[in-house]
Tab-separated table of C-alpha atoms in Angstrom:
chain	number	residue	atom	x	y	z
A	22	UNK	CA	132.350	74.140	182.798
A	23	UNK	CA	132.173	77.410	180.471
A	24	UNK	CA	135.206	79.534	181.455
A	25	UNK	CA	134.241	83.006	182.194
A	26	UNK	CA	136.853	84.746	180.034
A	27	UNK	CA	135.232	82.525	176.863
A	28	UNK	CA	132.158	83.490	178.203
A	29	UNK	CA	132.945	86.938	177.961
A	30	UNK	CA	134.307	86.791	174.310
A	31	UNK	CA	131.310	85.335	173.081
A	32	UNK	CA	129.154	87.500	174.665
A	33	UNK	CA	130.927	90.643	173.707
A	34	UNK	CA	131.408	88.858	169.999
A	35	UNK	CA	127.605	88.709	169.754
A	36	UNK	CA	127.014	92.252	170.535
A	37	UNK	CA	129.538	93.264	167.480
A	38	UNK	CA	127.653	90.551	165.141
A	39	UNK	CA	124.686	92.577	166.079
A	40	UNK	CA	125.764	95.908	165.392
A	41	UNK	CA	127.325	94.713	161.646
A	42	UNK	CA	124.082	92.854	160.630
A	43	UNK	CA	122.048	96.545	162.094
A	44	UNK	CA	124.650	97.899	159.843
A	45	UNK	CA	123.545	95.627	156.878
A	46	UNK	CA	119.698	95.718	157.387
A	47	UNK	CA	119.460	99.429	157.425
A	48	UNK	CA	120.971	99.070	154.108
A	49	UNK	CA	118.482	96.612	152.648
A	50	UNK	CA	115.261	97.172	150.865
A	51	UNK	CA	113.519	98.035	147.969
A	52	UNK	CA	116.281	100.771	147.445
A	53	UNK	CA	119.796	99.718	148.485
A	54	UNK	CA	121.825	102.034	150.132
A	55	UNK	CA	126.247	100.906	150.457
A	56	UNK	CA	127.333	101.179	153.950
A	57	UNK	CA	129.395	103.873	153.081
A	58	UNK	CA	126.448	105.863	152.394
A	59	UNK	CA	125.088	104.720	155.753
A	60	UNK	CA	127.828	106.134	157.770
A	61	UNK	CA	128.105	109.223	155.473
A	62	UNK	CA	124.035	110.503	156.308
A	63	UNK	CA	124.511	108.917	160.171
A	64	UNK	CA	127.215	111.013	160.585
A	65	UNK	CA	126.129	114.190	158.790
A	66	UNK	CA	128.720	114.222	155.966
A	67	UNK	CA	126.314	113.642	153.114
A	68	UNK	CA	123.763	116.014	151.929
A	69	UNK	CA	121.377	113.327	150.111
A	70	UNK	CA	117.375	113.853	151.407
A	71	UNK	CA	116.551	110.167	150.160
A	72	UNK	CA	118.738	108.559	152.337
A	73	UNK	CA	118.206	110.699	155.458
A	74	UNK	CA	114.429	110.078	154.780
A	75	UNK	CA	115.270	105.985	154.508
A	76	UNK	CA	117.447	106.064	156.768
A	77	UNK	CA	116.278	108.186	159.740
A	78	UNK	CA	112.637	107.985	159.121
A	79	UNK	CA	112.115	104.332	157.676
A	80	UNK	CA	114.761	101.767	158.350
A	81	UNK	CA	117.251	102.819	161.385
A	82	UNK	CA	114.090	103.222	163.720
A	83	UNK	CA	112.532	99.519	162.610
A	84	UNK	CA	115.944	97.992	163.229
A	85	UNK	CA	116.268	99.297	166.421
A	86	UNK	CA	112.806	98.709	167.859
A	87	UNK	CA	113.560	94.622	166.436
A	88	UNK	CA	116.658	94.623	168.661
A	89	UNK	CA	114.831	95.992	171.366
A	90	UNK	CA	112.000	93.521	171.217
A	91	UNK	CA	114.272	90.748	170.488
A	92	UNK	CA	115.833	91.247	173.604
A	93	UNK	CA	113.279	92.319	175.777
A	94	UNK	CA	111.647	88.602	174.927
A	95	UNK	CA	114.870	86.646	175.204
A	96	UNK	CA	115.446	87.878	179.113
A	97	UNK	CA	111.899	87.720	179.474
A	98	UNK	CA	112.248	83.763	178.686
A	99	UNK	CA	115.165	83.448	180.314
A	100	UNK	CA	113.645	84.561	183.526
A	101	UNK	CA	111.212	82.747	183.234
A	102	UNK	CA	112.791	79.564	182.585
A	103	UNK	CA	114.502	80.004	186.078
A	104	UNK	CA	111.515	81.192	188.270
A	105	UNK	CA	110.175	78.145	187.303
A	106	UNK	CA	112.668	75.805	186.712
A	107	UNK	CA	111.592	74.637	183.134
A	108	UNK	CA	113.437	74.675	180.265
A	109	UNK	CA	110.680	74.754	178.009
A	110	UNK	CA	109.245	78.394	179.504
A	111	UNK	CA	108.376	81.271	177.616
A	112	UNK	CA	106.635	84.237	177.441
A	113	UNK	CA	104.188	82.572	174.514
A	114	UNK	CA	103.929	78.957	176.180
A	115	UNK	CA	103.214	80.697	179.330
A	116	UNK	CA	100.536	82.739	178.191
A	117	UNK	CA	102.072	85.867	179.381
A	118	UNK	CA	101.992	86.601	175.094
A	119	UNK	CA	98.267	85.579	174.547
A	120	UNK	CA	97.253	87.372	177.937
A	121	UNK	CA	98.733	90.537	176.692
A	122	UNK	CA	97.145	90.680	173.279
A	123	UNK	CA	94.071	89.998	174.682
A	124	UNK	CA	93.939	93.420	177.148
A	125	UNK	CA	95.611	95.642	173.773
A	126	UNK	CA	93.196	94.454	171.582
A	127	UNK	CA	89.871	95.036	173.470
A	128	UNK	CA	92.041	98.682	173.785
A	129	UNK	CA	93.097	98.584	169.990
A	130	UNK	CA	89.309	97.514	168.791
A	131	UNK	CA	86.868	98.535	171.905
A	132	UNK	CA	88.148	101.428	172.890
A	133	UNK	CA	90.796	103.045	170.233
A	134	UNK	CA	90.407	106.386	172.471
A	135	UNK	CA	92.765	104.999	175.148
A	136	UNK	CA	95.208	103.953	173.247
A	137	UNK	CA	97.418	105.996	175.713
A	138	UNK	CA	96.843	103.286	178.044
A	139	UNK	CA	98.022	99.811	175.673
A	140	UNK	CA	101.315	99.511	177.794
A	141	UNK	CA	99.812	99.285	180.907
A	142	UNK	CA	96.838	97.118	179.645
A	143	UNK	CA	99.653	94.835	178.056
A	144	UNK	CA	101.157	94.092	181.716
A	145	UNK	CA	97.779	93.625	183.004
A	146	UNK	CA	96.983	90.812	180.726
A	147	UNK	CA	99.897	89.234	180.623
A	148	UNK	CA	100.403	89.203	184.274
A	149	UNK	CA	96.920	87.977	184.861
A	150	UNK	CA	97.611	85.264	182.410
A	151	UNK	CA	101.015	84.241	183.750
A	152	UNK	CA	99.571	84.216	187.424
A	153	UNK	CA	96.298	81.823	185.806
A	154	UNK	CA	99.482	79.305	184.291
A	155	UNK	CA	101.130	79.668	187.578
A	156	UNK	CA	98.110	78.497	189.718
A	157	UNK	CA	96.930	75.682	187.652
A	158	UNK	CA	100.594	73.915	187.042
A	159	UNK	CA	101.404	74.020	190.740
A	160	UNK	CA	101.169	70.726	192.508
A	161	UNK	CA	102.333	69.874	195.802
A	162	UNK	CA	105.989	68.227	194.836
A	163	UNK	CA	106.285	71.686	193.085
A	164	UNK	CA	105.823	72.135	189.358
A	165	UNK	CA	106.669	70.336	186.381
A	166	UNK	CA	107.807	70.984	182.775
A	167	UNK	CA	104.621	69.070	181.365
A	168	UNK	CA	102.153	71.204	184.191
A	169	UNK	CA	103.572	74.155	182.413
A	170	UNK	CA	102.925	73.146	179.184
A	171	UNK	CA	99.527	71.675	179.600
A	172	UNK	CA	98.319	74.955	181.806
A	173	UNK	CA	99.879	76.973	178.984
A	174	UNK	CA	97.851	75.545	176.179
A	175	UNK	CA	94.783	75.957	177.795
A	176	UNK	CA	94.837	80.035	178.763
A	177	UNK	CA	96.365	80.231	175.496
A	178	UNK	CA	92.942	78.709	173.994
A	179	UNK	CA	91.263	80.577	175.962
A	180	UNK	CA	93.144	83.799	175.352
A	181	UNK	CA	92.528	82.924	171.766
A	182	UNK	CA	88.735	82.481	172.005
A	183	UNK	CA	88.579	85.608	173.268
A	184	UNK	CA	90.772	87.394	169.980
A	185	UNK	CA	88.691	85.184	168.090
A	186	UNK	CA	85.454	86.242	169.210
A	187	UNK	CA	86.500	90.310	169.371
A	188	UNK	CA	87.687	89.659	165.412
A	189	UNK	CA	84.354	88.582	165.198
A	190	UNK	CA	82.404	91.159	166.894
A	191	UNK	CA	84.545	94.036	165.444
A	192	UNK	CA	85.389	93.179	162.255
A	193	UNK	CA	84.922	96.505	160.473
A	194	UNK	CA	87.882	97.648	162.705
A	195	UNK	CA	90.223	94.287	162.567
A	196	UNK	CA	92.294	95.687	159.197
A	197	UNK	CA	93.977	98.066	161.365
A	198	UNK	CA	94.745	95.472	163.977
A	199	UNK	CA	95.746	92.753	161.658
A	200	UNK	CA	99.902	93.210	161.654
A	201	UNK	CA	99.940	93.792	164.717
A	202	UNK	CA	98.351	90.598	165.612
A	203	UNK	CA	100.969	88.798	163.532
A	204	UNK	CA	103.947	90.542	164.871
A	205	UNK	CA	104.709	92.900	162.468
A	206	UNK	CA	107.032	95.653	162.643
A	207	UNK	CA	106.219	97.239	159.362
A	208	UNK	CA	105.471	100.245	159.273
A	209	UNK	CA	106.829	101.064	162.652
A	210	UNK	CA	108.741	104.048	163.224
A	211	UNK	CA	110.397	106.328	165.554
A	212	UNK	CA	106.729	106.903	167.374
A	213	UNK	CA	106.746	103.178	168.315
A	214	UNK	CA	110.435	102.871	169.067
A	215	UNK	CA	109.898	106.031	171.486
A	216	UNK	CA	106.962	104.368	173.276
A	217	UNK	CA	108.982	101.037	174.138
A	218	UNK	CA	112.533	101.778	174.649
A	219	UNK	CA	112.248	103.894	177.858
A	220	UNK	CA	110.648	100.710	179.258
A	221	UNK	CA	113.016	98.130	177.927
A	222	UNK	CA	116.318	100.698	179.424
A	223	UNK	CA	114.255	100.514	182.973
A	224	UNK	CA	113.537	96.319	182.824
A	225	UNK	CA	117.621	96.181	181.187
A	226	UNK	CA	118.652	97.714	184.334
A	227	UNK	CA	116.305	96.030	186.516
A	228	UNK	CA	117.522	92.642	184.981
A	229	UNK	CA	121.223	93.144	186.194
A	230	UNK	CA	120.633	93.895	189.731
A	231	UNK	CA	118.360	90.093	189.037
A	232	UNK	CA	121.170	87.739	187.969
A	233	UNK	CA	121.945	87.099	191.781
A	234	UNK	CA	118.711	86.005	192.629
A	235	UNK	CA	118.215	84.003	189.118
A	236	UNK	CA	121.180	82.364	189.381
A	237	UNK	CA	119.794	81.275	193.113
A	238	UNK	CA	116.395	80.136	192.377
A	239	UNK	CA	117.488	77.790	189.755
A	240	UNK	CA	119.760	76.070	191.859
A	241	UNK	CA	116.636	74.480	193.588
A	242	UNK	CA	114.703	75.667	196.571
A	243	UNK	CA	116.364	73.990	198.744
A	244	UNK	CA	119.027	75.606	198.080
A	245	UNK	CA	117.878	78.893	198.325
A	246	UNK	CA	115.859	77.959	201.064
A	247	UNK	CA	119.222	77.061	203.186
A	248	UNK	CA	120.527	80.755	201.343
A	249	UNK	CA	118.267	82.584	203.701
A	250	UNK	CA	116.456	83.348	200.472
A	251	UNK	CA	112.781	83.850	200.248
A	252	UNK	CA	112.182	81.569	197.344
A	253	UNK	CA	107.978	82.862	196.656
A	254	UNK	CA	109.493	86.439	196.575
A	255	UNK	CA	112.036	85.937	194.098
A	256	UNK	CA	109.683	83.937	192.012
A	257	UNK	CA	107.261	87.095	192.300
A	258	UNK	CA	109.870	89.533	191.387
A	259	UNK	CA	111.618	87.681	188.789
A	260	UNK	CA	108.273	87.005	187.332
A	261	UNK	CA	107.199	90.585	187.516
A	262	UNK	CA	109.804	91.514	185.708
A	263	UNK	CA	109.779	88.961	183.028
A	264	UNK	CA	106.213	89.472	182.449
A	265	UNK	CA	106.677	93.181	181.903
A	266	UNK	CA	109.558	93.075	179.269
A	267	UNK	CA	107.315	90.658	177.336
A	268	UNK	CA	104.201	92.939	177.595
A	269	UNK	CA	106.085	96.114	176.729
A	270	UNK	CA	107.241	93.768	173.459
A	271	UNK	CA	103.751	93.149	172.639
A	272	UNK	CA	102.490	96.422	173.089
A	273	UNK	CA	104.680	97.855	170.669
A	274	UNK	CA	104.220	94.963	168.125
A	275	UNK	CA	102.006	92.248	168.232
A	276	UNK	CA	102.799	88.807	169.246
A	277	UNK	CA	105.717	87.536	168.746
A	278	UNK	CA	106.507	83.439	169.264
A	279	UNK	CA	109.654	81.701	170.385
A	280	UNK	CA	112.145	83.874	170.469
A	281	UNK	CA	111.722	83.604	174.401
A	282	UNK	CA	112.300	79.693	174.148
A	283	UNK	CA	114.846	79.623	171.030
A	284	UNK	CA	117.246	82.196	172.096
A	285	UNK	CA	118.117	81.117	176.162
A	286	UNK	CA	118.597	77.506	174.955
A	287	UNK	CA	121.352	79.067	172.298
A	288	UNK	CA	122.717	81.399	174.348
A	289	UNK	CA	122.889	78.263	177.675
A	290	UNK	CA	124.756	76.273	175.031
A	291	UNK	CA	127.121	78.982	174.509
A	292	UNK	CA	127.741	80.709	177.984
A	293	UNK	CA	126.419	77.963	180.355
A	294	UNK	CA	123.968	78.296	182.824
A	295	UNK	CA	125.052	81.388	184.974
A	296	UNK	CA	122.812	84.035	184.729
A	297	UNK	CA	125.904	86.714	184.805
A	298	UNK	CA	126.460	85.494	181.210
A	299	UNK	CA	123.553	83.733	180.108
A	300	UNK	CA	120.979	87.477	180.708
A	301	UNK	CA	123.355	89.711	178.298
A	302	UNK	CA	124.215	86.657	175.788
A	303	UNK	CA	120.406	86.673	175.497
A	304	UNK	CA	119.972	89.704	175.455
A	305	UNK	CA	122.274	90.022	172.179
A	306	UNK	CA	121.341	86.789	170.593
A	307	UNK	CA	117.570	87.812	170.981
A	308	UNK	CA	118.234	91.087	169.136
A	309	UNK	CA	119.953	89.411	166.748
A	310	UNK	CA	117.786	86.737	165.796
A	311	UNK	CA	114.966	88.881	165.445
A	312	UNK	CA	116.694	91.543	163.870
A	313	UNK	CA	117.516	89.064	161.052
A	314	UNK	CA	113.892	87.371	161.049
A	315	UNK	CA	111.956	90.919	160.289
A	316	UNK	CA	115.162	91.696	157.133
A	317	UNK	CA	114.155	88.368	156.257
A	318	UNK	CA	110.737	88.594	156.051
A	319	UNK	CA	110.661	91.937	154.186
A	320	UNK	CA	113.486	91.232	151.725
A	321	UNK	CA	113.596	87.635	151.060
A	322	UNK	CA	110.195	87.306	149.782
A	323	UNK	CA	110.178	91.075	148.220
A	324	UNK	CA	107.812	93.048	147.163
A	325	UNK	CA	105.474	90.688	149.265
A	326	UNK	CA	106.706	91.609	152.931
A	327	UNK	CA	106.226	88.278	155.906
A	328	UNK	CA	106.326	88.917	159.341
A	329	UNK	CA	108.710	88.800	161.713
A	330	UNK	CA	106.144	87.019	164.359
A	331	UNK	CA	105.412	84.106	161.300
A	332	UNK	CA	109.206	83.851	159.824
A	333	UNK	CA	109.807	83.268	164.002
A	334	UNK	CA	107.006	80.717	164.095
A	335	UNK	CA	108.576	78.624	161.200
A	336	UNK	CA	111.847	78.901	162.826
A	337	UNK	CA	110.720	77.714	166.503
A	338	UNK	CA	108.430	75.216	166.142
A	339	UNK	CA	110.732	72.880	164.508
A	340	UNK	CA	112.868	73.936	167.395
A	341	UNK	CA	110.589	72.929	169.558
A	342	UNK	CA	110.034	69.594	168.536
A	343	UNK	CA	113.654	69.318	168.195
A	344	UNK	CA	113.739	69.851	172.105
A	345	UNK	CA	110.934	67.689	172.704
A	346	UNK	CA	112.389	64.859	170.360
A	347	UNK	CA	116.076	65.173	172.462
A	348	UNK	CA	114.200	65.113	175.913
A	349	UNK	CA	114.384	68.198	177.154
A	350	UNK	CA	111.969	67.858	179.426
């Protein structure tokens, strides 16, 4: 058993790690700027245009809106993982990712008018496609890591006919829709960080006033059962809420793999299993990791920029057979 007080250090640990490597990143690039010089033009004490242009314009709102995503992804597959009771759930096995794209993209290449309306299109989709997983794993001794998996694969073929054949269809608009369906956050400023932060605050807050109920439904539901707890409604509302902080995610930046699997299963070996700790160690681990997977991807390989949705890719699928090889599930 994790104590709480270690639980708390590491959590609290991981949001400083966070903040230095921010720190770092903004500083990275095809022109380096010292940290000094960071916290001179942050804090108004230095009178150089190039670096408030890199800074405020370029870099500080692309490492924010990675944070953001990252851990709008990592409590969406954490959540998920508990409303149905499968370590292996994410927002991209689940289909909630694939479902998404699907609804932005007939917006971003069918009808490029509304783009007002992506946001709401991404819940749509992804909500549609979590509910179509939902239906076909559920058998009558409940549902099973494998049901997930199998009912996952299949809406996300489907989901990817469907991108496949708009690509196809609209192909003299597809350059403009290319990054995004790789998960790229180049090129992404404040407009983009502005669109999907008020969101992510509102499912943050939402998510505290959910660890109760989390940490109830994946005791069993029997045990909530003998709670007094209405186990379909907390699978509904944990599920709404999940699928919303992952649509938001795509919305702003394409599809983005793994983090939702990857990061609870680091942050459970951590904190443990209590959703008190395990929601904000995600939370900070997810903005982390993909924090340092998009300055990877656009420094590493420089001036040839990879991203953040492929360098995650690499990184979870040997995770994921890792899992499967240990028996995970």
């Amino acid at each position: 058993m994790i104590k709480k007080s270690r639980s708390r250090t590491i959590v609290l640990v991981t949001f400083l790690l966070s903040l230095i490597v921010a720190v770092i990143a903004i500083g990275l690039g095809s022109v380096t700027v010292p940290i000094p010089e960071i916290f001179q033009t942050m804090f108004g004490s230095s009178s150089t245009t190039v670096n408030d242009t890199i800074i405020f314009d370029i870099r500080l709102p692309r490492v924010v809106l990675a944070m953001v995503i990252g851990a709008n992804i990592a409590i969406s597959g954490a959540l998920l993982q508990a409303v149905m009771g499968n370590p292996l759930a994410d927002p991209g096995l689940t289909g909630v990712t694939s479902g998404a794209a699907v609804c932005v993209l007939v917006i971003m290449l069918v009808a490029p008018e509304y783009t007002q309306f992506i946001p709401i299109a991404a819940f749509v989709g992804g909500l549609i496609a979590a509910t179509l997983v939902y239906s076909l794993a559920w058998r009558r001794n409940g549902i099973s890591p494998i049901t997930i998996i199998l009912s996952g694969v299949a809406v996300n073929a489907l989901c990817g006919g469907v991108v496949g054949y708009l690509s196809i269809i609209y192909s003299d608009r597809l350059p403009a829709a290319v990054q995004w369906m790789n998960g790229s956050l180049a090129a992404k400023g404040n407009n983009a960080l502005f669109m999907v932060l008020p969101y992510a605050i509102v499912g943050w807050i939402l998510s505290i006033f959910a660890v109760r109920k989390a940490n109830i439904i994946r005791m069993g539901d029997q045990v909530a059962a003998n709670l007094g707890e209405n186990v379909n409604r907390i699978r509904i509302v944990l599920s709404l809420l999940a699928v919303f902080l992952a649509a938001v995610s795509v919305a702003a930046i394409g599809m983005i793999g793994f983090v939702g699997l990857v990061v609870p299963h680091m942050a459970r070996l951590l904190v443990g299993s209590n959703y008190k700790y395990l929601l904000p160690m995600s939370m900070a681990l997810g903005a982390l990791v993909l924090l340092v997977a998009d300055t990877g991807g656009r420094t590493i390989f420089a001036p040839l920029e990879i991203p953040a949705g492929i360098i995650m890719a690499v990184i979870g699928a040997p995770y994921f057979l890792y899992l499967m090889r240990k028996g995970t599930f």
